[in-house]
mmCIF file with all atom_site columns, C-alpha atoms in Angstrom:
data_model
loop_
_atom_site.group_PDB
_atom_site.id
_atom_site.type_symbol
_atom_site.label_atom_id
_atom_site.label_alt_id
_atom_site.label_comp_id
_atom_site.label_asym_id
_atom_site.label_entity_id
_atom_site.label_seq_id
_atom_site.pdbx_PDB_ins_code
_atom_site.Cartn_x
_atom_site.Cartn_y
_atom_site.Cartn_z
_atom_site.occupancy
_atom_site.B_iso_or_equiv
_atom_site.pdbx_formal_charge
_atom_site.auth_seq_id
_atom_site.auth_comp_id
_atom_site.auth_asym_id
_atom_site.auth_atom_id
_atom_site.pdbx_PDB_model_num
ATOM 1   C CA . MET A 1 1   ? 0.047  -0.104  0.014   1.00 45.00 ? 265 MET A CA 1
ATOM 2   C CA . ALA A 1 2   ? 1.069  3.400   -0.624  1.00 45.00 ? 266 ALA A CA 1
ATOM 3   C CA . ASN A 1 3   ? 1.879  5.629   2.319   1.00 53.00 ? 267 ASN A CA 1
ATOM 4   C CA . HIS A 1 4   ? 1.212  8.701   0.623   1.00 70.00 ? 268 HIS A CA 1
ATOM 5   C CA . GLU A 1 5   ? -1.962 9.961   -1.194  1.00 83.00 ? 269 GLU A CA 1
ATOM 6   C CA . TRP A 1 6   ? -0.787 11.251  -4.660  1.00 85.00 ? 270 TRP A CA 1
ATOM 7   C CA . SER A 1 7   ? -3.293 13.550  -6.918  1.00 89.00 ? 271 SER A CA 1
ATOM 8   C CA . LEU A 1 8   ? -4.131 12.785  -10.396 1.00 88.00 ? 272 LEU A CA 1
ATOM 9   C CA . ASP A 1 9   ? -1.758 15.682  -11.787 1.00 91.00 ? 273 ASP A CA 1
ATOM 10  C CA . GLU A 1 10  ? 1.169  13.896  -9.254  1.00 93.00 ? 274 GLU A CA 1
ATOM 11  C CA . LEU A 1 11  ? 0.813  10.467  -10.584 1.00 93.00 ? 275 LEU A CA 1
ATOM 12  C CA . LYS A 1 12  ? 0.567  11.547  -14.324 1.00 95.00 ? 276 LYS A CA 1
ATOM 13  C CA . HIS A 1 13  ? 3.643  14.118  -13.331 1.00 94.00 ? 277 HIS A CA 1
ATOM 14  C CA . LYS A 1 14  ? 5.524  10.747  -11.779 1.00 94.00 ? 278 LYS A CA 1
ATOM 15  C CA . ALA A 1 15  ? 4.617  8.336   -14.816 1.00 95.00 ? 279 ALA A CA 1
ATOM 16  C CA . GLU A 1 16  ? 6.017  11.001  -17.167 1.00 95.00 ? 280 GLU A CA 1
ATOM 17  C CA . ALA A 1 17  ? 9.656  11.116  -15.312 1.00 95.00 ? 281 ALA A CA 1
ATOM 18  C CA . TYR A 1 18  ? 8.975  7.236   -15.095 1.00 95.00 ? 282 TYR A CA 1
ATOM 19  C CA . CYS A 1 19  ? 8.854  7.205   -19.022 1.00 94.00 ? 283 CYS A CA 1
ATOM 20  C CA . ALA A 1 20  ? 11.526 9.307   -19.588 1.00 94.00 ? 284 ALA A CA 1
ATOM 21  C CA . ASN A 1 21  ? 14.145 7.787   -17.921 1.00 89.00 ? 285 ASN A CA 1
ATOM 22  C CA . THR A 1 22  ? 13.710 4.353   -19.719 1.00 92.00 ? 286 THR A CA 1
ATOM 23  C CA . GLU A 1 23  ? 11.665 2.720   -21.939 1.00 95.00 ? 287 GLU A CA 1
ATOM 24  C CA . HIS A 1 24  ? 8.634  1.198   -20.361 1.00 96.00 ? 288 HIS A CA 1
ATOM 25  C CA . CYS A 1 25  ? 5.710  -0.649  -21.749 1.00 96.00 ? 289 CYS A CA 1
ATOM 26  C CA . SER A 1 26  ? 2.135  0.133   -20.455 1.00 96.00 ? 290 SER A CA 1
ATOM 27  C CA . SER A 1 27  ? 2.139  -3.109  -18.027 1.00 96.00 ? 291 SER A CA 1
ATOM 28  C CA . GLU A 1 28  ? 5.107  -1.614  -16.190 1.00 96.00 ? 292 GLU A CA 1
ATOM 29  C CA . VAL A 1 29  ? 3.333  1.685   -15.596 1.00 96.00 ? 293 VAL A CA 1
ATOM 30  C CA . HIS A 1 30  ? 0.522  -0.063  -14.912 1.00 96.00 ? 294 HIS A CA 1
ATOM 31  C CA . ASN A 1 31  ? 2.093  -1.666  -12.103 1.00 96.00 ? 295 ASN A CA 1
ATOM 32  C CA . LYS A 1 32  ? 4.051  1.226   -11.004 1.00 95.00 ? 296 LYS A CA 1
ATOM 33  C CA . LEU A 1 33  ? 1.048  3.519   -11.056 1.00 95.00 ? 297 LEU A CA 1
ATOM 34  C CA . GLN A 1 34  ? -0.796 0.579   -8.726  1.00 94.00 ? 298 GLN A CA 1
ATOM 35  C CA . GLN A 1 35  ? 2.225  0.870   -6.327  1.00 94.00 ? 299 GLN A CA 1
ATOM 36  C CA . TRP A 1 36  ? 1.874  4.708   -6.017  1.00 93.00 ? 300 TRP A CA 1
ATOM 37  C CA . GLY A 1 37  ? -1.701 3.843   -4.960  1.00 92.00 ? 301 GLY A CA 1
ATOM 38  C CA . ALA A 1 38  ? -3.246 4.894   -8.241  1.00 92.00 ? 302 ALA A CA 1
ATOM 39  C CA . ASN A 1 39  ? -7.101 3.415   -8.850  1.00 92.00 ? 303 ASN A CA 1
ATOM 40  C CA . THR A 1 40  ? -8.252 1.563   -12.217 1.00 93.00 ? 304 THR A CA 1
ATOM 41  C CA . ASP A 1 41  ? -9.708 4.677   -13.685 1.00 94.00 ? 305 ASP A CA 1
ATOM 42  C CA . GLU A 1 42  ? -6.760 7.292   -12.927 1.00 94.00 ? 306 GLU A CA 1
ATOM 43  C CA . ILE A 1 43  ? -4.445 4.298   -14.843 1.00 95.00 ? 307 ILE A CA 1
ATOM 44  C CA . GLU A 1 44  ? -6.239 3.882   -17.325 1.00 95.00 ? 308 GLU A CA 1
ATOM 45  C CA . GLN A 1 45  ? -6.374 7.562   -17.727 1.00 96.00 ? 309 GLN A CA 1
ATOM 46  C CA . ILE A 1 46  ? -2.684 8.249   -17.118 1.00 95.00 ? 310 ILE A CA 1
ATOM 47  C CA . ILE A 1 47  ? -1.480 5.131   -19.404 1.00 96.00 ? 311 ILE A CA 1
ATOM 48  C CA . ALA A 1 48  ? -3.850 6.542   -22.382 1.00 96.00 ? 312 ALA A CA 1
ATOM 49  C CA . ASP A 1 49  ? -2.493 10.031  -22.077 1.00 96.00 ? 313 ASP A CA 1
ATOM 50  C CA . LEU A 1 50  ? 1.227  8.810   -22.040 1.00 96.00 ? 314 LEU A CA 1
ATOM 51  C CA . GLN A 1 51  ? 0.833  6.737   -25.013 1.00 96.00 ? 315 GLN A CA 1
ATOM 52  C CA . LEU A 1 52  ? -0.931 9.881   -26.618 1.00 95.00 ? 316 LEU A CA 1
ATOM 53  C CA . HIS A 1 53  ? 2.068  12.135  -25.749 1.00 95.00 ? 317 HIS A CA 1
ATOM 54  C CA . GLY A 1 54  ? 4.514  9.714   -26.906 1.00 95.00 ? 318 GLY A CA 1
ATOM 55  C CA . TYR A 1 55  ? 5.956  8.584   -23.440 1.00 96.00 ? 319 TYR A CA 1
ATOM 56  C CA . ILE A 1 56  ? 4.746  5.028   -23.911 1.00 96.00 ? 320 ILE A CA 1
ATOM 57  C CA . ASP A 1 57  ? 5.131  3.340   -27.707 1.00 96.00 ? 321 ASP A CA 1
ATOM 58  C CA . GLU A 1 58  ? 4.611  -0.508  -27.287 1.00 97.00 ? 322 GLU A CA 1
ATOM 59  C CA . ALA A 1 59  ? 6.397  -1.088  -30.929 1.00 97.00 ? 323 ALA A CA 1
ATOM 60  C CA . ARG A 1 60  ? 9.430  1.216   -29.664 1.00 97.00 ? 324 ARG A CA 1
ATOM 61  C CA . TYR A 1 61  ? 9.438  -0.890  -26.342 1.00 97.00 ? 325 TYR A CA 1
ATOM 62  C CA . CYS A 1 62  ? 9.409  -4.147  -28.166 1.00 97.00 ? 326 CYS A CA 1
ATOM 63  C CA . HIS A 1 63  ? 12.112 -3.223  -30.262 1.00 97.00 ? 327 HIS A CA 1
ATOM 64  C CA . ALA A 1 64  ? 14.587 -1.512  -27.632 1.00 96.00 ? 328 ALA A CA 1
ATOM 65  C CA . PHE A 1 65  ? 13.715 -4.654  -25.276 1.00 97.00 ? 329 PHE A CA 1
ATOM 66  C CA . ALA A 1 66  ? 14.792 -7.418  -27.979 1.00 97.00 ? 330 ALA A CA 1
ATOM 67  C CA . HIS A 1 67  ? 17.951 -5.058  -28.855 1.00 96.00 ? 331 HIS A CA 1
ATOM 68  C CA . ASP A 1 68  ? 19.151 -4.795  -25.291 1.00 96.00 ? 332 ASP A CA 1
ATOM 69  C CA . LYS A 1 69  ? 18.641 -8.006  -24.053 1.00 97.00 ? 333 LYS A CA 1
ATOM 70  C CA . LEU A 1 70  ? 20.570 -9.714  -26.982 1.00 97.00 ? 334 LEU A CA 1
ATOM 71  C CA . LEU A 1 71  ? 23.424 -7.117  -27.093 1.00 96.00 ? 335 LEU A CA 1
ATOM 72  C CA . TYR A 1 72  ? 23.718 -6.802  -23.214 1.00 96.00 ? 336 TYR A CA 1
ATOM 73  C CA . GLN A 1 73  ? 22.557 -10.038 -21.774 1.00 96.00 ? 337 GLN A CA 1
ATOM 74  C CA . GLY A 1 74  ? 23.022 -12.577 -24.639 1.00 96.00 ? 338 GLY A CA 1
ATOM 75  C CA . TRP A 1 75  ? 19.531 -13.413 -24.837 1.00 97.00 ? 339 TRP A CA 1
ATOM 76  C CA . GLY A 1 76  ? 18.149 -15.515 -27.675 1.00 97.00 ? 340 GLY A CA 1
ATOM 77  C CA . ARG A 1 77  ? 14.945 -14.852 -29.610 1.00 97.00 ? 341 ARG A CA 1
ATOM 78  C CA . MET A 1 78  ? 13.000 -17.737 -27.329 1.00 98.00 ? 342 MET A CA 1
ATOM 79  C CA . LYS A 1 79  ? 14.085 -15.790 -24.003 1.00 98.00 ? 343 LYS A CA 1
ATOM 80  C CA . ILE A 1 80  ? 13.178 -12.469 -25.673 1.00 98.00 ? 344 ILE A CA 1
ATOM 81  C CA . GLN A 1 81  ? 9.900  -13.742 -26.815 1.00 98.00 ? 345 GLN A CA 1
ATOM 82  C CA . ALA A 1 82  ? 8.870  -15.158 -23.569 1.00 98.00 ? 346 ALA A CA 1
ATOM 83  C CA . ASN A 1 83  ? 9.648  -12.223 -21.625 1.00 98.00 ? 347 ASN A CA 1
ATOM 84  C CA . LEU A 1 84  ? 7.490  -9.952  -24.121 1.00 98.00 ? 348 LEU A CA 1
ATOM 85  C CA . ILE A 1 85  ? 4.725  -12.017 -23.786 1.00 97.00 ? 349 ILE A CA 1
ATOM 86  C CA . ALA A 1 86  ? 4.876  -12.057 -20.078 1.00 97.00 ? 350 ALA A CA 1
ATOM 87  C CA . LYS A 1 87  ? 4.514  -8.083  -20.463 1.00 96.00 ? 351 LYS A CA 1
ATOM 88  C CA . HIS A 1 88  ? 1.413  -8.474  -22.205 1.00 96.00 ? 352 HIS A CA 1
ATOM 89  C CA . LEU A 1 89  ? 2.480  -6.994  -25.535 1.00 97.00 ? 353 LEU A CA 1
ATOM 90  C CA . PRO A 1 90  ? 0.659  -7.311  -28.661 1.00 97.00 ? 354 PRO A CA 1
ATOM 91  C CA . ASP A 1 91  ? 2.089  -10.705 -30.887 1.00 97.00 ? 355 ASP A CA 1
ATOM 92  C CA . THR A 1 92  ? 2.449  -8.635  -33.888 1.00 98.00 ? 356 THR A CA 1
ATOM 93  C CA . LEU A 1 93  ? 4.545  -6.073  -32.220 1.00 97.00 ? 357 LEU A CA 1
ATOM 94  C CA . ILE A 1 94  ? 6.923  -8.959  -30.874 1.00 98.00 ? 358 ILE A CA 1
ATOM 95  C CA . ASP A 1 95  ? 7.024  -10.356 -34.087 1.00 97.00 ? 359 ASP A CA 1
ATOM 96  C CA . GLU A 1 96  ? 8.301  -7.368  -35.726 1.00 97.00 ? 360 GLU A CA 1
ATOM 97  C CA . ALA A 1 97  ? 10.906 -6.809  -33.139 1.00 97.00 ? 361 ALA A CA 1
ATOM 98  C CA . LEU A 1 98  ? 12.320 -10.462 -33.231 1.00 97.00 ? 362 LEU A CA 1
ATOM 99  C CA . HIS A 1 99  ? 12.317 -10.126 -37.061 1.00 97.00 ? 363 HIS A CA 1
ATOM 100 C CA . SER A 1 100 ? 14.134 -6.919  -36.920 1.00 96.00 ? 364 SER A CA 1
ATOM 101 C CA . ILE A 1 101 ? 17.074 -8.372  -34.714 1.00 96.00 ? 365 ILE A CA 1
ATOM 102 C CA . ASP A 1 102 ? 20.331 -8.391  -37.122 1.00 95.00 ? 366 ASP A CA 1
ATOM 103 C CA . GLU A 1 103 ? 21.147 -11.984 -38.017 1.00 95.00 ? 367 GLU A CA 1
ATOM 104 C CA . GLN A 1 104 ? 24.973 -11.267 -38.081 1.00 96.00 ? 368 GLN A CA 1
ATOM 105 C CA . GLU A 1 105 ? 24.817 -9.803  -34.233 1.00 96.00 ? 369 GLU A CA 1
ATOM 106 C CA . TYR A 1 106 ? 22.786 -12.726 -33.129 1.00 97.00 ? 370 TYR A CA 1
ATOM 107 C CA . ALA A 1 107 ? 25.148 -15.123 -34.733 1.00 96.00 ? 371 ALA A CA 1
ATOM 108 C CA . ARG A 1 108 ? 28.216 -13.533 -33.141 1.00 96.00 ? 372 ARG A CA 1
ATOM 109 C CA . ILE A 1 109 ? 26.892 -13.323 -29.645 1.00 96.00 ? 373 ILE A CA 1
ATOM 110 C CA . LEU A 1 110 ? 25.719 -16.854 -29.972 1.00 96.00 ? 374 LEU A CA 1
ATOM 111 C CA . GLU A 1 111 ? 29.081 -17.733 -31.357 1.00 95.00 ? 375 GLU A CA 1
ATOM 112 C CA . HIS A 1 112 ? 30.636 -15.827 -28.217 1.00 95.00 ? 376 HIS A CA 1
ATOM 113 C CA . LEU A 1 113 ? 28.867 -17.481 -26.200 1.00 94.00 ? 377 LEU A CA 1
ATOM 114 C CA . ILE A 1 114 ? 29.718 -21.071 -27.393 1.00 94.00 ? 378 ILE A CA 1
ATOM 115 C CA . HIS A 1 115 ? 33.288 -19.890 -27.116 1.00 93.00 ? 379 HIS A CA 1
ATOM 116 C CA . GLN A 1 116 ? 32.909 -18.776 -24.133 1.00 92.00 ? 380 GLN A CA 1
ATOM 117 C CA . ARG A 1 117 ? 31.823 -22.452 -22.596 1.00 90.00 ? 381 ARG A CA 1
ATOM 118 C CA . LYS A 1 118 ? 34.032 -24.446 -24.989 1.00 86.00 ? 382 LYS A CA 1
ATOM 119 C CA . ASN A 1 119 ? 35.285 -26.285 -22.307 1.00 90.00 ? 383 ASN A CA 1
ATOM 120 C CA . ASP A 1 120 ? 31.815 -27.549 -21.111 1.00 91.00 ? 384 ASP A CA 1
ATOM 121 C CA . SER A 1 121 ? 30.493 -31.162 -22.296 1.00 93.00 ? 385 SER A CA 1
ATOM 122 C CA . ARG A 1 122 ? 28.575 -30.720 -25.605 1.00 92.00 ? 386 ARG A CA 1
ATOM 123 C CA . GLU A 1 123 ? 25.044 -31.500 -23.202 1.00 95.00 ? 387 GLU A CA 1
ATOM 124 C CA . ARG A 1 124 ? 26.019 -28.684 -20.744 1.00 95.00 ? 388 ARG A CA 1
ATOM 125 C CA . LEU A 1 125 ? 26.668 -26.089 -23.611 1.00 94.00 ? 389 LEU A CA 1
ATOM 126 C CA . ILE A 1 126 ? 23.672 -26.805 -25.350 1.00 95.00 ? 390 ILE A CA 1
ATOM 127 C CA . ARG A 1 127 ? 21.457 -26.659 -22.341 1.00 96.00 ? 391 ARG A CA 1
ATOM 128 C CA . PHE A 1 128 ? 23.056 -23.311 -21.325 1.00 96.00 ? 392 PHE A CA 1
ATOM 129 C CA . CYS A 1 129 ? 22.591 -21.899 -24.751 1.00 96.00 ? 393 CYS A CA 1
ATOM 130 C CA . MET A 1 130 ? 18.867 -23.291 -24.660 1.00 96.00 ? 394 MET A CA 1
ATOM 131 C CA . GLN A 1 131 ? 18.528 -21.313 -21.317 1.00 97.00 ? 395 GLN A CA 1
ATOM 132 C CA . ARG A 1 132 ? 19.503 -18.380 -22.998 1.00 97.00 ? 396 ARG A CA 1
ATOM 133 C CA . GLY A 1 133 ? 16.849 -18.706 -25.362 1.00 97.00 ? 397 GLY A CA 1
ATOM 134 C CA . PHE A 1 134 ? 18.322 -20.021 -28.402 1.00 97.00 ? 398 PHE A CA 1
ATOM 135 C CA . THR A 1 135 ? 17.125 -23.045 -30.371 1.00 96.00 ? 399 THR A CA 1
ATOM 136 C CA . TYR A 1 136 ? 18.725 -26.520 -30.600 1.00 96.00 ? 400 TYR A CA 1
ATOM 137 C CA . GLU A 1 137 ? 19.112 -25.655 -34.256 1.00 96.00 ? 401 GLU A CA 1
ATOM 138 C CA . GLU A 1 138 ? 20.759 -22.885 -33.864 1.00 95.00 ? 402 GLU A CA 1
ATOM 139 C CA . ILE A 1 139 ? 23.044 -23.916 -31.268 1.00 95.00 ? 403 ILE A CA 1
ATOM 140 C CA . ASN A 1 140 ? 23.747 -26.925 -33.282 1.00 92.00 ? 404 ASN A CA 1
ATOM 141 C CA . LYS A 1 141 ? 24.642 -25.096 -36.427 1.00 93.00 ? 405 LYS A CA 1
ATOM 142 C CA . HIS A 1 142 ? 27.224 -22.590 -34.822 1.00 89.00 ? 406 HIS A CA 1
ATOM 143 C CA . MET A 1 143 ? 28.858 -25.376 -32.760 1.00 84.00 ? 407 MET A CA 1
ATOM 144 C CA . GLN A 1 144 ? 30.098 -27.109 -36.063 1.00 70.00 ? 408 GLN A CA 1
#
């Protein structure tokens, strides 16, 4: 429960600052507004306003999420997709983001993961890469 009761304008300004800092999707903003004590009507109104003014853009979020998770965490498409689905984002936007991933960068990151774990047994290496969200076919292709 929130310790402080915020007015609608205060909640809106807090949400704008939250979205201006980093890319967020509507479900993340929804959760944050709930933490701040906003009711359902306020949440819907604030999210609609944030979307209208460009603070929240689900397509932009999906692309940024896919790019960053691949580049900085070394996640494969399967793990990226699962995390985007968990955020209740539209399938079409998720598919667009996954298709926008640079194939050469994707292969380079997978090869780097495989090289890092080159002393592991084949089974451990495959399991590690699959936990990172790469498919068996992708892993097998790059292990040769």
